[in-house]
Structure formats: C-alpha cells, structure tokens
C-alpha cells in the first residue's frame, strides 16, 4: 500500500527513522566508523549499515541505543559468492551482532533459467541468519519477465524486504521502481529503496511511493536538508 506522507509533517528526527545510515567505503578507519555510529545515535537513524568487518564494533557501540546494526554480503560485487559461503557469512554476521542483512543475488543464474538455484541462494541466507533479509534485485539489469520472476522467487525464499538495486551504480532509486515492487509484494514483505539517494525531496518521493526504508550514505545531508558533495552512491 502506498504511504501518503506530507513532507511538512516529517521533521528531521521523523525522517531519520526511515533511513539506514550507510558507510561501506573502502578504507574506512576505526575513527571514521565510530563517528558514523555516533551519527546514527545522534540523528536517530533507523540503522547503521556497515561492512561485515565493522559489525562487532557497531554492535558494541550501539548496544542499548535502539539503533539496528545492519550489514551487507555478496556486495558490492553482486553474485560472486557461493551459496554455502553466503549462508555461512550470514550466520557469522548475526553471531557478531548484525540484526538485518542486505544480500546480493545470482543474476546470472536467473538469466540462465536456474530459478531453483536463484531461490535457494536467498533461502539459504534466510535460514542461516534468522534475521530480516533484504534482497537486492538489480531491476535495471533484468527484462520484464526476469523482474517478475525475481520478485516471485525472492518472496518464496523468505525475503523480508525487496530492494530495487544495490547501489547508484545500478540505479538511482526512483518512485517507479519502488511502486513496481510495492505492487507485487505480498502482505508482510516490505520495500527498501537504495541507490543514489542524496536529497530530502528524493526520500519523500520514495516513501510516498511505498518504500518502508531508505538506504543512503547521505543521511545527515538529507535530514538537515543540506548538500553533501562527498556522498557515495550506495
């Protein structure tokens, strides 16, 4: 169901509650990560999205704050892990403190007609982790028929969230892609928007289209309605 959101009703704190504050840049230092985690607390973001190597630190710093520790796997190069390796990494990240996982999918298998393999790759993570799993569907890389199949298979596999893309390198999140997923998501399956989200106006449009969460590294610029020239595309 589309959310009817009046931008005037969303102050900075209310808007932050929809945003998963992301920092996965290569070369991130401990001090930079500590700053990122403190930002998540100070601004009240829904989650801190961090690379798996930083999950233990994030879990320690965010304990008791109400901010979710989230991580991603088979990413940023999507679909390169073995299914067994992906499931094992998912279990390890949860053991270390991650409470949500965003995962890449086997686009090549889907395009090869290996629907069972595509589905089971996702399902293995769902079973191994026991936490909400967000599936990056990479919609712009798919034909219309492949999009329909990807959504159906991800839902069958137990996905909690459908995502339009993994990053801005694939797609700048837009209302049309979000509505496409919302219209096909059954009850209990939500949609997360991701990719090139840098402004408050974009977030409002995506939420109005039905997104339940938004992933971006520009969270502070968005909630303060200022520009951020150093924003990455994730």
GROMACS .gro file of C-alpha atoms in nm, residues 26-231:
model
  206
   26UNK     CA    1   3.681   0.102   0.121
   27UNK     CA    2   3.946   0.224   0.364
   28UNK     CA    3   3.709   0.338   0.636
   29UNK     CA    4   3.909   0.381   0.956
   30UNK     CA    5   3.806   0.297   1.310
   31UNK     CA    6   3.769   0.664   1.398
   32UNK     CA    7   3.554   0.724   1.092
   33UNK     CA    8   3.337   0.429   1.181
   34UNK     CA    9   3.299   0.548   1.540
   35UNK     CA   10   3.186   0.885   1.405
   36UNK     CA   11   2.938   0.712   1.175
   37UNK     CA   12   2.791   0.510   1.460
   38UNK     CA   13   2.761   0.814   1.683
   39UNK     CA   14   2.583   0.996   1.399
   40UNK     CA   15   2.331   0.713   1.386
   41UNK     CA   16   2.258   0.768   1.754
   42UNK     CA   17   2.261   1.148   1.746
   43UNK     CA   18   2.024   1.177   1.449
   44UNK     CA   19   1.808   0.877   1.534
   45UNK     CA   20   1.858   0.682   1.212
   46UNK     CA   21   1.677   0.352   1.177
   47UNK     CA   22   2.000   0.157   1.138
   48UNK     CA   23   2.373   0.182   1.087
   49UNK     CA   24   2.462  -0.013   0.773
   50UNK     CA   25   2.826  -0.120   0.792
   51UNK     CA   26   3.060  -0.368   0.625
   52UNK     CA   27   3.083  -0.705   0.793
   53UNK     CA   28   3.427  -0.634   0.934
   54UNK     CA   29   3.283  -0.349   1.142
   55UNK     CA   30   2.981  -0.537   1.276
   56UNK     CA   31   3.143  -0.627   1.614
   57UNK     CA   32   3.233  -0.264   1.679
   58UNK     CA   33   2.888  -0.145   1.570
   59UNK     CA   34   2.719  -0.399   1.796
   60UNK     CA   35   2.928  -0.283   2.091
   61UNK     CA   36   2.876   0.088   2.034
   62UNK     CA   37   2.505   0.068   1.951
   63UNK     CA   38   2.407  -0.175   2.228
   64UNK     CA   39   2.107  -0.036   2.415
   65UNK     CA   40   2.056   0.258   2.178
   66UNK     CA   41   1.769   0.111   1.975
   67UNK     CA   42   1.966   0.161   1.653
   68UNK     CA   43   1.978  -0.155   1.443
   69UNK     CA   44   2.311  -0.297   1.329
   70UNK     CA   45   2.278  -0.389   0.961
   71UNK     CA   46   2.528  -0.531   0.716
   72UNK     CA   47   2.554  -0.646   0.357
   73UNK     CA   48   2.706  -0.951   0.193
   74UNK     CA   49   2.779  -1.064  -0.160
   75UNK     CA   50   2.829  -0.693  -0.216
   76UNK     CA   51   2.934  -0.454  -0.368
   77UNK     CA   52   3.014  -0.701  -0.648
   78UNK     CA   53   2.687  -0.889  -0.653
   79UNK     CA   54   2.650  -1.260  -0.716
   80UNK     CA   55   3.013  -1.371  -0.673
   81UNK     CA   56   2.986  -1.576  -0.352
   82UNK     CA   57   2.896  -1.943  -0.334
   83UNK     CA   58   2.559  -2.011  -0.176
   84UNK     CA   59   2.720  -2.204   0.109
   85UNK     CA   60   2.970  -1.927   0.169
   86UNK     CA   61   2.695  -1.666   0.169
   87UNK     CA   62   2.488  -1.860   0.423
   88UNK     CA   63   2.791  -1.916   0.646
   89UNK     CA   64   2.884  -1.547   0.633
   90UNK     CA   65   2.525  -1.454   0.716
   91UNK     CA   66   2.529  -1.675   1.024
   92UNK     CA   67   2.863  -1.530   1.132
   93UNK     CA   68   2.747  -1.170   1.094
   94UNK     CA   69   2.442  -1.242   1.308
   95UNK     CA   70   2.663  -1.408   1.568
   96UNK     CA   71   2.875  -1.093   1.572
   97UNK     CA   72   2.573  -0.868   1.621
   98UNK     CA   73   2.409  -0.786   1.287
   99UNK     CA   74   2.030  -0.780   1.309
  100UNK     CA   75   1.946  -0.716   0.944
  101UNK     CA   76   2.120  -0.828   0.625
  102UNK     CA   77   2.112  -0.692   0.272
  103UNK     CA   78   2.223  -0.951   0.016
  104UNK     CA   79   2.322  -0.970  -0.349
  105UNK     CA   80   2.156  -1.228  -0.572
  106UNK     CA   81   2.265  -1.458  -0.852
  107UNK     CA   82   2.151  -1.253  -1.150
  108UNK     CA   83   2.345  -1.480  -1.387
  109UNK     CA   84   2.162  -1.786  -1.261
  110UNK     CA   85   1.827  -1.610  -1.306
  111UNK     CA   86   1.916  -1.517  -1.663
  112UNK     CA   87   2.027  -1.876  -1.725
  113UNK     CA   88   1.687  -2.007  -1.617
  114UNK     CA   89   1.816  -2.162  -1.293
  115UNK     CA   90   1.523  -2.045  -1.085
  116UNK     CA   91   1.568  -2.311  -0.819
  117UNK     CA   92   1.930  -2.207  -0.767
  118UNK     CA   93   1.836  -1.839  -0.753
  119UNK     CA   94   1.567  -1.906  -0.494
  120UNK     CA   95   1.776  -2.139  -0.281
  121UNK     CA   96   2.069  -1.896  -0.274
  122UNK     CA   97   1.841  -1.647  -0.097
  123UNK     CA   98   1.663  -1.906   0.115
  124UNK     CA   99   1.994  -2.033   0.249
  125UNK     CA  100   2.071  -1.692   0.393
  126UNK     CA  101   1.722  -1.661   0.538
  127UNK     CA  102   1.753  -1.996   0.714
  128UNK     CA  103   2.109  -1.945   0.835
  129UNK     CA  104   2.060  -1.593   0.968
  130UNK     CA  105   1.715  -1.588   1.125
  131UNK     CA  106   1.702  -1.208   1.081
  132UNK     CA  107   1.525  -0.985   0.827
  133UNK     CA  108   1.687  -1.025   0.486
  134UNK     CA  109   1.670  -0.753   0.220
  135UNK     CA  110   1.721  -0.878  -0.134
  136UNK     CA  111   1.892  -0.651  -0.388
  137UNK     CA  112   1.712  -0.734  -0.713
  138UNK     CA  113   1.908  -0.508  -0.953
  139UNK     CA  114   1.594  -0.429  -1.151
  140UNK     CA  115   1.761  -0.233  -1.436
  141UNK     CA  116   1.965  -0.542  -1.529
  142UNK     CA  117   1.654  -0.755  -1.581
  143UNK     CA  118   1.399  -0.799  -1.856
  144UNK     CA  119   1.033  -0.757  -1.769
  145UNK     CA  120   0.989  -1.133  -1.736
  146UNK     CA  121   1.303  -1.163  -1.524
  147UNK     CA  122   1.182  -0.887  -1.293
  148UNK     CA  123   0.858  -1.072  -1.232
  149UNK     CA  124   1.044  -1.397  -1.168
  150UNK     CA  125   1.299  -1.232  -0.936
  151UNK     CA  126   1.027  -1.082  -0.718
  152UNK     CA  127   0.832  -1.408  -0.701
  153UNK     CA  128   1.139  -1.617  -0.622
  154UNK     CA  129   1.270  -1.375  -0.357
  155UNK     CA  130   0.933  -1.381  -0.183
  156UNK     CA  131   0.920  -1.761  -0.200
  157UNK     CA  132   1.271  -1.771  -0.048
  158UNK     CA  133   1.157  -1.575   0.257
  159UNK     CA  134   1.279  -1.224   0.186
  160UNK     CA  135   1.158  -0.964   0.433
  161UNK     CA  136   1.242  -0.672   0.205
  162UNK     CA  137   1.269  -0.630  -0.171
  163UNK     CA  138   1.525  -0.374  -0.291
  164UNK     CA  139   1.532  -0.206  -0.630
  165UNK     CA  140   1.912  -0.213  -0.657
  166UNK     CA  141   2.237  -0.249  -0.467
  167UNK     CA  142   2.375   0.097  -0.540
  168UNK     CA  143   2.364   0.406  -0.753
  169UNK     CA  144   2.595   0.234  -0.999
  170UNK     CA  145   2.296   0.018  -1.094
  171UNK     CA  146   2.007   0.258  -1.047
  172UNK     CA  147   1.918   0.587  -0.885
  173UNK     CA  148   1.623   0.490  -0.669
  174UNK     CA  149   1.302   0.626  -0.818
  175UNK     CA  150   0.929   0.612  -0.743
  176UNK     CA  151   0.852   0.394  -1.046
  177UNK     CA  152   1.083   0.113  -0.931
  178UNK     CA  153   0.954   0.135  -0.576
  179UNK     CA  154   0.592   0.124  -0.686
  180UNK     CA  155   0.672  -0.175  -0.907
  181UNK     CA  156   0.795  -0.369  -0.603
  182UNK     CA  157   0.525  -0.246  -0.366
  183UNK     CA  158   0.252  -0.355  -0.607
  184UNK     CA  159   0.396  -0.708  -0.619
  185UNK     CA  160   0.499  -0.752  -0.258
  186UNK     CA  161   0.255  -0.966  -0.058
  187UNK     CA  162   0.150  -0.879   0.294
  188UNK     CA  163   0.446  -0.892   0.529
  189UNK     CA  164   0.707  -0.816   0.262
  190UNK     CA  165   0.836  -0.459   0.257
  191UNK     CA  166   1.038  -0.249   0.015
  192UNK     CA  167   1.368  -0.070   0.072
  193UNK     CA  168   1.491   0.198  -0.169
  194UNK     CA  169   1.861   0.218  -0.248
  195UNK     CA  170   2.091   0.389  -0.495
  196UNK     CA  171   2.196   0.750  -0.545
  197UNK     CA  172   1.967   0.893  -0.278
  198UNK     CA  173   2.109   1.230  -0.178
  199UNK     CA  174   1.826   1.474  -0.105
  200UNK     CA  175   1.529   1.514   0.125
  201UNK     CA  176   1.300   1.553  -0.176
  202UNK     CA  177   1.409   1.214  -0.311
  203UNK     CA  178   1.341   1.045   0.021
  204UNK     CA  179   0.995   1.196   0.046
  205UNK     CA  180   0.911   1.075  -0.307
  206UNK     CA  181   1.036   0.725  -0.233
  207UNK     CA  182   0.846   0.698   0.092
  208UNK     CA  183   0.532   0.829  -0.076
  209UNK     CA  184   0.576   0.558  -0.340
  210UNK     CA  185   0.568   0.297  -0.067
  211UNK     CA  186   0.924   0.242   0.050
  212UNK     CA  187   0.942   0.138   0.414
  213UNK     CA  188   1.315   0.211   0.446
  214UNK     CA  189   1.576   0.406   0.254
  215UNK     CA  190   1.946   0.325   0.239
  216UNK     CA  191   2.192   0.608   0.184
  217UNK     CA  192   2.529   0.744   0.288
  218UNK     CA  193   2.387   1.097   0.269
  219UNK     CA  194   2.163   1.064   0.573
  220UNK     CA  195   2.285   1.372   0.757
  221UNK     CA  196   2.262   1.593   0.448
  222UNK     CA  197   1.911   1.462   0.390
  223UNK     CA  198   1.772   1.516   0.738
  224UNK     CA  199   1.937   1.858   0.768
  225UNK     CA  200   1.835   1.944   0.408
  226UNK     CA  201   2.188   2.043   0.310
  227UNK     CA  202   2.415   1.931   0.026
  228UNK     CA  203   2.686   1.667   0.066
  229UNK     CA  204   2.949   1.667  -0.207
  230UNK     CA  205   3.122   1.361  -0.062
  231UNK     CA  206   2.821   1.131  -0.076
   0.00000   0.00000   0.00000
